[in-house]
Amino acid sequence: MRSTFYGLEIARTALHVQQKQLDITNHNIANVNTEGYSRQRGTTKAIPSYYGDVGRGVAMQEIKQIRDSFLDMQLRNEVKSLGEWETKADFLSNIEAIYNEPSDSGIRTVVDQFYNSLQELGKNPESREIRALVHQRAVALTETINHMTRQLGELREEVNSAIDIRVQEINSYVKQISDLNQQIFKQEISGGRANDLRDQRELLVDKLSKLINIRSYETSQGHLRIDVGTTALVDHYNTNEMVTETDADGFLNIVWKGSGKEVDLQSGTLKGLLDIRDGTGKDGQYSGIPYYMQEMCYFSGQFAYKFNEIHRQGYGLDGSTGHDFFTFDTMVGSQGGFADRTDFLAKLENGQVDIYNWDIGISSDIDNFDHIAASLNGEEGDNENLLKLIETRHDKIFDGTSTIDDFTKSLIAVLGVDAQQAIRMQENQTVLVRQMDNRRLATSGVSLDEEMANLIKFQHSYNAAARVITSVDEMLDTIVSRMGIVGR
């Protein structure tokens, strides 16, 4: 026979569980705007009776985190591509700003101005004023090319610094994830569920996935493991740290601390930075800063040596001949100068030219404007050699297929296509990530409407349980105070 107070015990469990549900709802509402928070739900179970009669009330079974690990995986697969293309789009935009085309200060404009000054000199080869103008335009052309090259070099240094910052950021995330793993393990070893700590950890994994290609999963022991390639970045408490090593050129390589093995980077912000810093556009590599520096080197060397070949054949106003107009050389390094255009092209093809440290300038011979070789026969007023120099603009001096205009247009077009591709990929990935995030939010996010409905539901349940206690109390009062008093 059950106890008279049995009803009170059932109502007590109901009060306790509904109070807990109200607390969970309150926690969800409080974290509606917390980044990375997943809504929680309390699951309950009926407490069975001892004797197969009425049960003994209700108990809280679990406070469950509403999260879909499959959606997490899908989102992270898209986020790593977003990080890579965001980086490429950002730095290609910087390269476009350096080329600054079309504008009054771009390379095509200064080439136009230089050849226009040669055209003017062709009308009056004896004019020292126009010769001074040609010299001035040539200086503007060489300074523009050198300035662009220096800016590309400085941008490459910035990318190199950014790589070091990102590696430190990754190591910081890894350390935080490892610390959270310890806290989660300590909380859950007693049978609880560290939902909020898990949310914090998942948020860090999300951020990590944008920086580098990772694969995260829980082992059969419930330990979180994060791999980069075949190497464990995080394995429960244990972590592998990435470090940067400076190579002979002063640039950073990313390796695993201890083993010195190169990190296998396939996507993410870090991969985007490496592609921009090191991409030569050859053998399937991305066209990064080295590609554009090589093209500028190729353009300048070809142009300078071709122009000099013709200029040396002409005569200046003072009858002198054999002068170079431009200089083209490496500023540092062991290559030294080049014998001629053929020597330059051969060394460039064999990778013997330091494409990051070269300089195009005006020969000191041309400081004397009379040395500008306009004449082909040495007679005053002859402009035959100048006409040949002007014709270099239309000669296909680049691989026998491209003129100066063709080459510069092609270079700018390639840059524009690369930049547009990066922007398009960034936009596509942004849409995909937003869709994935919305799907995840639909599952894990806090809906205030839903929480308000739950708040009312659990409040009513709580009030009903309290009313049950009042009813049982009145029943007990009847038994204690009113039963058996007839005839007293």
Coordinates of C-alpha atoms in Angstrom, one line a residue:
M1 CA 0.0 0.0 0.0
R2 CA 1.4 3.3 -1.0
S3 CA 2.1 6.1 1.5
T4 CA -0.2 8.9 2.2
F5 CA 2.6 11.3 1.2
Y6 CA 3.2 9.6 -2.1
G7 CA 1.5 12.4 -4.0
L8 CA 3.7 15.0 -2.4
E9 CA 6.8 13.2 -3.7
I10 CA 5.5 13.0 -7.2
A11 CA 4.6 16.7 -7.1
R12 CA 8.1 17.5 -5.7
T13 CA 9.8 15.8 -8.6
A14 CA 7.6 17.7 -11.0
L15 CA 8.4 21.0 -9.3
H16 CA 12.1 20.2 -9.5
V17 CA 12.1 19.2 -13.2
Q18 CA 9.9 22.2 -14.3
Q19 CA 12.2 24.5 -12.4
K20 CA 15.1 23.0 -14.2
Q21 CA 13.4 23.5 -17.6
L22 CA 12.7 27.1 -16.7
D23 CA 16.4 27.5 -15.9
I24 CA 17.4 26.0 -19.3
T25 CA 15.0 28.2 -21.1
N26 CA 16.3 31.2 -19.2
H27 CA 19.9 30.2 -20.1
N28 CA 19.0 29.9 -23.8
I29 CA 17.3 33.4 -23.8
A30 CA 20.3 34.9 -22.0
N31 CA 22.7 33.5 -24.7
V32 CA 20.5 34.4 -27.7
N33 CA 23.3 36.7 -29.0
T34 CA 26.3 34.7 -27.8
E35 CA 28.6 33.7 -30.7
G36 CA 28.8 30.0 -31.1
Y37 CA 26.1 29.2 -28.5
S38 CA 23.9 26.2 -29.2
R39 CA 20.5 26.0 -27.7
Q40 CA 20.0 23.4 -25.0
R41 CA 17.0 21.2 -24.2
G42 CA 16.2 19.2 -21.1
T43 CA 15.0 15.7 -21.8
T44 CA 12.9 14.0 -19.0
K45 CA 11.9 10.5 -18.1
A46 CA 9.1 9.1 -16.0
I47 CA 10.2 7.5 -12.7
P48 CA 8.7 4.0 -12.7
S49 CA 6.8 2.7 -9.6
Y50 CA 8.2 0.1 -7.3
Y51 CA 5.0 -2.1 -7.5
G52 CA 3.7 -1.6 -11.0
D53 CA 1.2 1.0 -9.9
V54 CA 1.4 4.7 -10.4
G55 CA 4.9 5.9 -11.2
R56 CA 6.9 8.0 -8.9
G57 CA 7.0 11.2 -10.9
V58 CA 9.6 12.7 -13.3
A59 CA 13.3 13.1 -13.5
M60 CA 15.7 15.2 -15.6
Q61 CA 17.4 12.7 -17.9
E62 CA 19.8 15.0 -19.8
I63 CA 20.5 18.6 -20.7
K64 CA 21.1 18.1 -24.4
Q65 CA 23.0 20.4 -26.7
I66 CA 21.1 20.8 -30.0
R67 CA 23.9 20.5 -32.6
D68 CA 24.4 18.6 -35.9
S69 CA 28.0 17.5 -36.3
F70 CA 27.4 16.8 -40.0
L71 CA 26.5 20.5 -40.5
D72 CA 29.6 21.5 -38.6
M73 CA 31.7 19.5 -40.9
Q74 CA 30.0 20.9 -44.1
L75 CA 30.4 24.4 -42.8
R76 CA 34.1 24.0 -42.1
N77 CA 34.8 22.5 -45.5
E78 CA 33.4 25.6 -47.1
V79 CA 34.9 28.1 -44.6
K80 CA 38.5 26.9 -45.4
S81 CA 38.0 27.8 -49.1
L82 CA 36.5 31.1 -48.1
G83 CA 39.6 31.9 -46.0
E84 CA 41.8 31.1 -49.0
W85 CA 39.9 33.1 -51.5
E86 CA 39.4 36.1 -49.2
T87 CA 43.1 36.3 -48.8
K88 CA 43.8 36.1 -52.5
A89 CA 41.1 38.6 -53.4
D90 CA 42.5 41.0 -50.8
F91 CA 46.1 40.9 -52.0
L92 CA 45.3 40.8 -55.7
S93 CA 43.4 44.0 -55.1
N94 CA 46.6 45.4 -53.6
I95 CA 48.5 44.3 -56.7
E96 CA 45.9 46.0 -58.9
A97 CA 46.4 49.2 -56.9
I98 CA 50.1 49.0 -57.5
Y99 CA 49.7 48.7 -61.3
N100 CA 47.0 51.4 -61.1
E101 CA 45.6 50.8 -64.6
P102 CA 44.1 52.7 -66.2
S103 CA 45.4 56.0 -64.8
D104 CA 47.7 58.9 -65.5
S105 CA 50.5 57.3 -63.6
G106 CA 50.2 53.7 -64.8
I107 CA 52.9 52.0 -66.9
R108 CA 51.0 52.3 -70.1
T109 CA 50.6 56.0 -69.7
V110 CA 54.4 56.6 -69.0
V111 CA 55.2 54.3 -72.0
D112 CA 52.9 56.5 -74.2
Q113 CA 54.5 59.7 -72.9
F114 CA 58.0 58.4 -73.6
Y115 CA 57.2 57.4 -77.2
N116 CA 55.3 60.6 -77.8
S117 CA 58.4 62.5 -76.7
L118 CA 60.4 60.5 -79.3
Q119 CA 57.8 61.4 -81.9
E120 CA 58.3 65.0 -81.1
L121 CA 62.1 64.6 -81.3
G122 CA 61.7 63.0 -84.7
K123 CA 60.2 66.2 -86.0
N124 CA 63.2 68.2 -84.8
P125 CA 66.2 66.0 -84.0
E126 CA 68.5 68.9 -83.3
S127 CA 66.3 70.4 -80.6
R128 CA 68.0 70.1 -77.2
E129 CA 64.8 71.1 -75.4
I130 CA 63.0 68.1 -76.9
R131 CA 66.0 65.9 -76.1
A132 CA 65.7 67.0 -72.5
L133 CA 62.0 66.1 -72.6
V134 CA 62.9 62.6 -74.0
H135 CA 65.3 62.2 -71.1
Q136 CA 62.7 63.4 -68.6
R137 CA 60.1 61.0 -70.0
A138 CA 62.6 58.1 -69.9
V139 CA 63.4 58.8 -66.3
A140 CA 59.6 58.8 -65.5
L141 CA 59.3 55.5 -67.3
T142 CA 62.1 53.8 -65.4
E143 CA 61.1 55.3 -62.0
T144 CA 57.6 54.1 -62.5
I145 CA 58.7 50.5 -63.3
N146 CA 61.2 50.5 -60.4
H147 CA 58.6 51.9 -58.0
M148 CA 56.1 49.2 -59.0
T149 CA 58.7 46.5 -58.5
R150 CA 59.7 47.9 -55.1
Q151 CA 56.0 48.0 -54.1
L152 CA 55.5 44.4 -55.2
G153 CA 58.6 43.5 -53.1
E154 CA 57.2 45.3 -50.1
L155 CA 53.8 43.6 -50.5
R156 CA 55.6 40.3 -50.5
E157 CA 57.3 41.2 -47.3
E158 CA 53.9 42.1 -45.8
V159 CA 52.5 38.7 -46.8
N160 CA 55.5 37.1 -45.2
S161 CA 54.8 38.9 -41.9
A162 CA 51.1 37.9 -42.2
I163 CA 52.1 34.3 -42.4
D164 CA 54.0 34.5 -39.1
I165 CA 51.0 36.2 -37.5
R166 CA 48.6 33.5 -38.7
V167 CA 50.8 30.7 -37.5
Q168 CA 50.9 32.3 -34.0
E169 CA 47.1 32.7 -34.2
I170 CA 46.7 29.0 -35.0
N171 CA 49.0 28.0 -32.1
S172 CA 46.9 30.2 -29.8
Y173 CA 43.7 28.5 -30.9
V174 CA 45.3 25.0 -30.5
K175 CA 46.4 25.9 -26.9
Q176 CA 42.9 27.1 -26.0
I177 CA 41.2 24.0 -27.5
S178 CA 43.6 21.8 -25.5
D179 CA 42.7 23.7 -22.3
L180 CA 39.0 23.3 -23.0
N181 CA 39.5 19.6 -23.6
Q182 CA 40.9 19.3 -20.1
Q183 CA 38.0 21.2 -18.6
I184 CA 35.4 19.3 -20.5
F185 CA 37.0 16.0 -19.6
K186 CA 37.0 16.9 -15.9
Q187 CA 33.3 18.0 -16.0
E188 CA 32.1 15.0 -17.9
I189 CA 34.0 12.3 -16.2
S190 CA 31.4 12.5 -13.4
G191 CA 28.6 11.9 -15.9
G192 CA 27.6 15.5 -16.6
R193 CA 27.6 17.3 -19.9
A194 CA 29.8 20.4 -20.4
N195 CA 27.6 22.0 -23.1
D196 CA 28.8 25.5 -22.8
L197 CA 32.5 24.5 -22.8
R198 CA 31.8 22.4 -25.9
D199 CA 30.3 25.4 -27.6
Q200 CA 33.4 27.4 -26.9
R201 CA 35.5 24.7 -28.3
E202 CA 33.5 24.3 -31.4
L203 CA 33.7 28.0 -32.0
L204 CA 37.5 27.8 -31.8
V205 CA 37.5 24.9 -34.3
D206 CA 35.3 27.0 -36.6
K207 CA 37.9 29.8 -36.5
L208 CA 40.7 27.4 -36.9
S209 CA 39.1 25.8 -40.0
K210 CA 39.2 29.2 -41.8
L211 CA 43.0 29.5 -41.3
I212 CA 44.1 26.0 -42.3
N213 CA 42.7 22.7 -43.7
I214 CA 41.7 20.6 -40.7
R215 CA 39.7 17.5 -40.1
S216 CA 38.1 17.3 -36.6
Y217 CA 36.4 14.4 -35.0
E218 CA 35.8 12.6 -31.7
T219 CA 37.5 9.3 -31.0
S220 CA 35.7 6.3 -29.6
Q221 CA 36.9 7.5 -26.2
G222 CA 35.2 10.9 -26.7
H223 CA 38.5 12.7 -27.2
L224 CA 38.6 15.5 -29.7
R225 CA 41.2 15.1 -32.5
I226 CA 42.1 17.6 -35.1
D227 CA 44.3 16.6 -38.0
V228 CA 46.2 18.6 -40.6
G229 CA 47.0 16.2 -43.4
T230 CA 48.2 13.1 -41.6
T231 CA 49.6 14.9 -38.5
A232 CA 47.5 15.5 -35.3
L233 CA 47.3 19.2 -34.5
V234 CA 45.3 18.4 -31.4
D235 CA 44.8 15.0 -29.8
H236 CA 42.8 15.5 -26.6
Y237 CA 45.4 17.1 -24.2
N238 CA 48.3 16.8 -26.6
T239 CA 49.1 19.4 -29.3
N240 CA 51.6 19.8 -32.1
E241 CA 52.9 23.4 -32.5
M242 CA 53.7 25.0 -35.8
V243 CA 56.7 27.2 -36.1
T244 CA 58.2 29.3 -38.9
E245 CA 61.8 28.9 -40.1
T246 CA 63.5 31.5 -42.2
D247 CA 65.1 30.4 -45.4
A248 CA 68.1 31.7 -47.2
D249 CA 66.0 34.4 -48.9
G250 CA 64.6 35.6 -45.6
F251 CA 61.1 34.1 -46.1
L252 CA 59.3 31.9 -43.7
N253 CA 58.6 28.2 -44.1
I254 CA 56.0 26.6 -41.9
V255 CA 57.0 23.4 -40.2
W256 CA 56.0 21.2 -37.3
K257 CA 58.0 22.0 -34.1
G258 CA 60.3 19.2 -33.2
S259 CA 60.2 17.1 -36.4
G260 CA 60.9 20.0 -38.7
K261 CA 58.5 18.4 -41.2
E262 CA 56.8 20.8 -43.6
V263 CA 53.1 21.4 -42.8
D264 CA 50.8 20.0 -45.5
L265 CA 48.7 23.1 -46.4
Q266 CA 45.9 22.5 -48.9
S267 CA 43.5 25.4 -48.2
G268 CA 42.6 28.1 -45.7
T269 CA 44.0 31.6 -45.2
L270 CA 47.5 30.3 -44.7
K271 CA 47.4 28.5 -48.0
G272 CA 46.2 31.7 -49.7
L273 CA 49.1 33.7 -48.2
L274 CA 51.6 31.2 -49.4
D275 CA 50.2 31.2 -52.9
I276 CA 50.3 34.9 -53.1
R277 CA 53.8 35.1 -51.7
D278 CA 55.4 32.2 -53.6
G279 CA 53.2 31.6 -56.7
T280 CA 55.2 31.8 -59.9
G281 CA 52.4 30.7 -62.2
K282 CA 54.6 27.8 -63.5
D283 CA 54.0 24.1 -63.2
G284 CA 50.4 24.5 -61.9
Q285 CA 51.3 27.1 -59.3
Y286 CA 49.1 30.0 -58.6
S287 CA 50.1 33.4 -60.1
G288 CA 51.2 35.3 -57.1
I289 CA 53.5 38.2 -56.5
P290 CA 56.6 36.3 -57.9
Y291 CA 54.7 35.9 -61.2
Y292 CA 54.1 39.6 -61.6
M293 CA 57.6 40.5 -60.5
Q294 CA 59.0 38.0 -63.1
E295 CA 56.8 39.5 -65.8
M296 CA 58.0 43.0 -64.9
C297 CA 61.6 41.9 -65.0
Y298 CA 61.1 40.2 -68.4
F299 CA 59.4 43.3 -69.8
S300 CA 62.0 45.7 -68.5
G301 CA 65.0 43.6 -69.6
Q302 CA 63.6 42.9 -73.1
F303 CA 62.6 46.5 -73.6
A304 CA 65.9 47.9 -72.4
Y305 CA 68.2 45.6 -74.3
K306 CA 66.1 45.9 -77.6
F307 CA 66.1 49.7 -77.3
N308 CA 69.8 49.7 -76.6
E309 CA 70.6 47.5 -79.6
I310 CA 69.1 50.1 -82.0
H311 CA 70.3 53.1 -80.0
R312 CA 73.9 51.9 -80.2
Q313 CA 73.8 51.9 -84.0
G314 CA 72.9 55.6 -84.2
Y315 CA 74.8 58.9 -83.8
G316 CA 74.3 61.7 -81.4
L317 CA 74.4 65.4 -82.2
D318 CA 78.1 65.4 -81.4
G319 CA 78.8 62.5 -83.7
S320 CA 79.4 60.0 -81.0
T321 CA 77.9 56.5 -81.3
G322 CA 77.7 53.2 -79.4
H323 CA 76.0 54.6 -76.3
D324 CA 73.4 52.6 -74.4
F325 CA 70.2 54.5 -73.6
F326 CA 69.0 52.3 -70.7
T327 CA 70.7 50.3 -68.0
F328 CA 69.3 47.1 -66.7
D329 CA 71.0 45.1 -64.0
T330 CA 70.5 43.3 -60.8
M331 CA 70.9 45.6 -57.8
V332 CA 72.2 42.8 -55.6
G333 CA 73.2 39.2 -56.0
S334 CA 75.9 37.4 -57.8
Q335 CA 74.6 37.5 -61.3
G336 CA 76.2 40.8 -62.2
G337 CA 75.2 42.3 -65.5
F338 CA 74.1 40.8 -68.7
A339 CA 76.2 40.7 -71.9
D340 CA 73.2 41.4 -74.1
R341 CA 69.5 40.6 -74.6
T342 CA 70.2 37.0 -75.5
D343 CA 72.3 36.5 -72.4
F344 CA 69.5 38.1 -70.3
L345 CA 66.8 35.9 -71.7
A346 CA 68.9 32.7 -71.3
K347 CA 69.7 33.5 -67.7
L348 CA 66.0 34.4 -67.0
E349 CA 64.9 31.2 -68.6
N350 CA 67.4 29.2 -66.4
G351 CA 66.3 31.0 -63.2
Q352 CA 69.6 32.8 -62.9
V353 CA 68.1 36.2 -62.7
D354 CA 67.2 37.6 -59.3
I355 CA 63.7 38.7 -60.3
Y356 CA 63.2 40.4 -56.9
N357 CA 66.3 42.7 -57.1
W358 CA 66.8 44.4 -60.4
D359 CA 66.8 47.9 -61.6
I360 CA 66.2 49.7 -64.9
G361 CA 67.7 53.2 -65.3
I362 CA 69.1 55.7 -67.7
S363 CA 72.6 55.3 -68.9
S364 CA 75.0 58.0 -67.6
D365 CA 76.0 58.5 -71.3
I366 CA 72.5 60.0 -71.9
D367 CA 73.1 62.7 -69.2
N368 CA 74.6 64.5 -72.1
F369 CA 71.4 64.9 -74.2
D370 CA 73.6 65.2 -77.4
H371 CA 74.3 61.5 -77.1
I372 CA 70.7 60.6 -77.8
A373 CA 71.3 58.8 -81.2
A374 CA 68.6 60.1 -83.5
S375 CA 70.7 59.9 -86.7
L376 CA 71.6 56.7 -88.5
N377 CA 74.3 58.3 -90.8
G378 CA 75.7 60.9 -88.4
E379 CA 74.4 63.8 -90.4
E380 CA 72.7 66.6 -88.5
G381 CA 68.9 66.6 -89.0
D382 CA 68.8 62.9 -89.8
N383 CA 66.2 61.0 -87.8
E384 CA 66.4 57.5 -89.3
N385 CA 67.6 55.9 -86.2
L386 CA 65.0 57.7 -84.1
L387 CA 62.3 56.2 -86.4
K388 CA 63.8 52.8 -85.7
L389 CA 63.6 53.5 -82.0
I390 CA 60.0 54.6 -82.3
E391 CA 59.2 51.5 -84.3
T392 CA 60.2 49.3 -81.3
R393 CA 56.8 50.1 -79.9
H394 CA 55.2 48.1 -82.7
D395 CA 57.9 45.4 -82.9
K396 CA 57.0 42.1 -81.6
I397 CA 59.9 41.9 -79.2
F398 CA 58.3 39.7 -76.6
D399 CA 58.7 36.1 -77.8
G400 CA 58.2 37.3 -81.3
T401 CA 54.4 37.5 -80.7
S402 CA 53.8 40.6 -78.6
T403 CA 54.5 44.3 -78.9
I404 CA 55.0 46.5 -75.8
D405 CA 51.3 47.5 -75.8
D406 CA 50.3 43.8 -76.3
F407 CA 52.5 42.8 -73.4
T408 CA 51.3 45.4 -70.9
K409 CA 47.7 44.9 -71.9
S410 CA 48.1 41.2 -71.5
L411 CA 49.7 41.5 -68.1
I412 CA 47.0 43.8 -66.8
A413 CA 44.3 41.5 -68.3
V414 CA 45.8 38.5 -66.5
L415 CA 45.8 40.4 -63.3
G416 CA 42.3 41.5 -63.8
V417 CA 41.1 37.9 -64.6
D418 CA 42.9 36.6 -61.5
A419 CA 41.4 39.3 -59.3
Q420 CA 37.9 38.7 -60.7
Q421 CA 38.3 35.0 -60.3
A422 CA 39.3 35.5 -56.6
I423 CA 36.4 37.9 -56.0
R424 CA 34.0 35.6 -57.7
M425 CA 35.2 32.6 -55.7
Q426 CA 35.1 34.7 -52.5
E427 CA 31.5 35.7 -53.2
N428 CA 30.5 32.1 -54.1
Q429 CA 32.1 30.8 -50.9
T430 CA 30.5 33.6 -48.9
V431 CA 27.1 32.5 -50.2
L432 CA 27.7 28.9 -49.5
V433 CA 29.0 29.6 -46.0
R434 CA 26.1 31.8 -45.2
Q435 CA 23.7 29.1 -46.4
M436 CA 25.5 26.5 -44.3
D437 CA 25.5 28.8 -41.3
N438 CA 21.8 29.5 -41.7
R439 CA 21.1 25.8 -41.8
R440 CA 23.2 25.3 -38.7
L441 CA 21.5 28.2 -36.9
A442 CA 18.1 26.7 -37.8
T443 CA 19.2 23.7 -35.8
S444 CA 21.4 25.1 -33.1
G445 CA 20.3 28.7 -32.8
V446 CA 18.1 30.1 -30.2
S447 CA 14.6 31.1 -31.3
L448 CA 13.1 33.7 -28.9
D449 CA 9.6 32.7 -30.1
E450 CA 10.2 29.1 -29.3
E451 CA 11.8 29.9 -25.9
M452 CA 8.9 32.2 -25.0
A453 CA 6.5 29.4 -25.8
N454 CA 8.6 27.0 -23.6
L455 CA 8.7 29.6 -20.9
I456 CA 4.9 29.7 -20.7
K457 CA 4.6 25.9 -21.0
F458 CA 7.0 25.2 -18.2
Q459 CA 5.6 28.0 -16.0
H460 CA 2.1 26.4 -16.3
S461 CA 3.6 23.0 -15.5
Y462 CA 5.3 24.4 -12.5
N463 CA 2.1 26.1 -11.3
A464 CA 0.1 22.9 -11.8
A465 CA 2.6 20.9 -9.8
A466 CA 2.4 23.5 -7.0
R467 CA -1.4 23.2 -7.1
V468 CA -1.1 19.4 -6.8
I469 CA 0.9 20.0 -3.6
T470 CA -1.8 22.3 -2.3
S471 CA -4.5 19.6 -3.1
V472 CA -2.5 16.9 -1.3
D473 CA -2.1 19.2 1.6
E474 CA -5.8 19.8 1.8
M475 CA -6.4 16.1 1.6
L476 CA -4.0 15.5 4.4
D477 CA -5.7 18.2 6.4
T478 CA -9.0 16.4 5.9
I479 CA -7.5 13.2 7.1
V480 CA -5.7 14.8 10.1
S481 CA -8.3 17.4 11.2
R482 CA -11.7 16.2 10.1
M483 CA -11.8 12.4 10.0
G484 CA -13.1 10.5 13.0
I485 CA -14.5 13.6 14.8
V486 CA -18.2 12.6 14.6
G487 CA -19.6 12.2 18.1
R488 CA -16.8 14.0 19.9

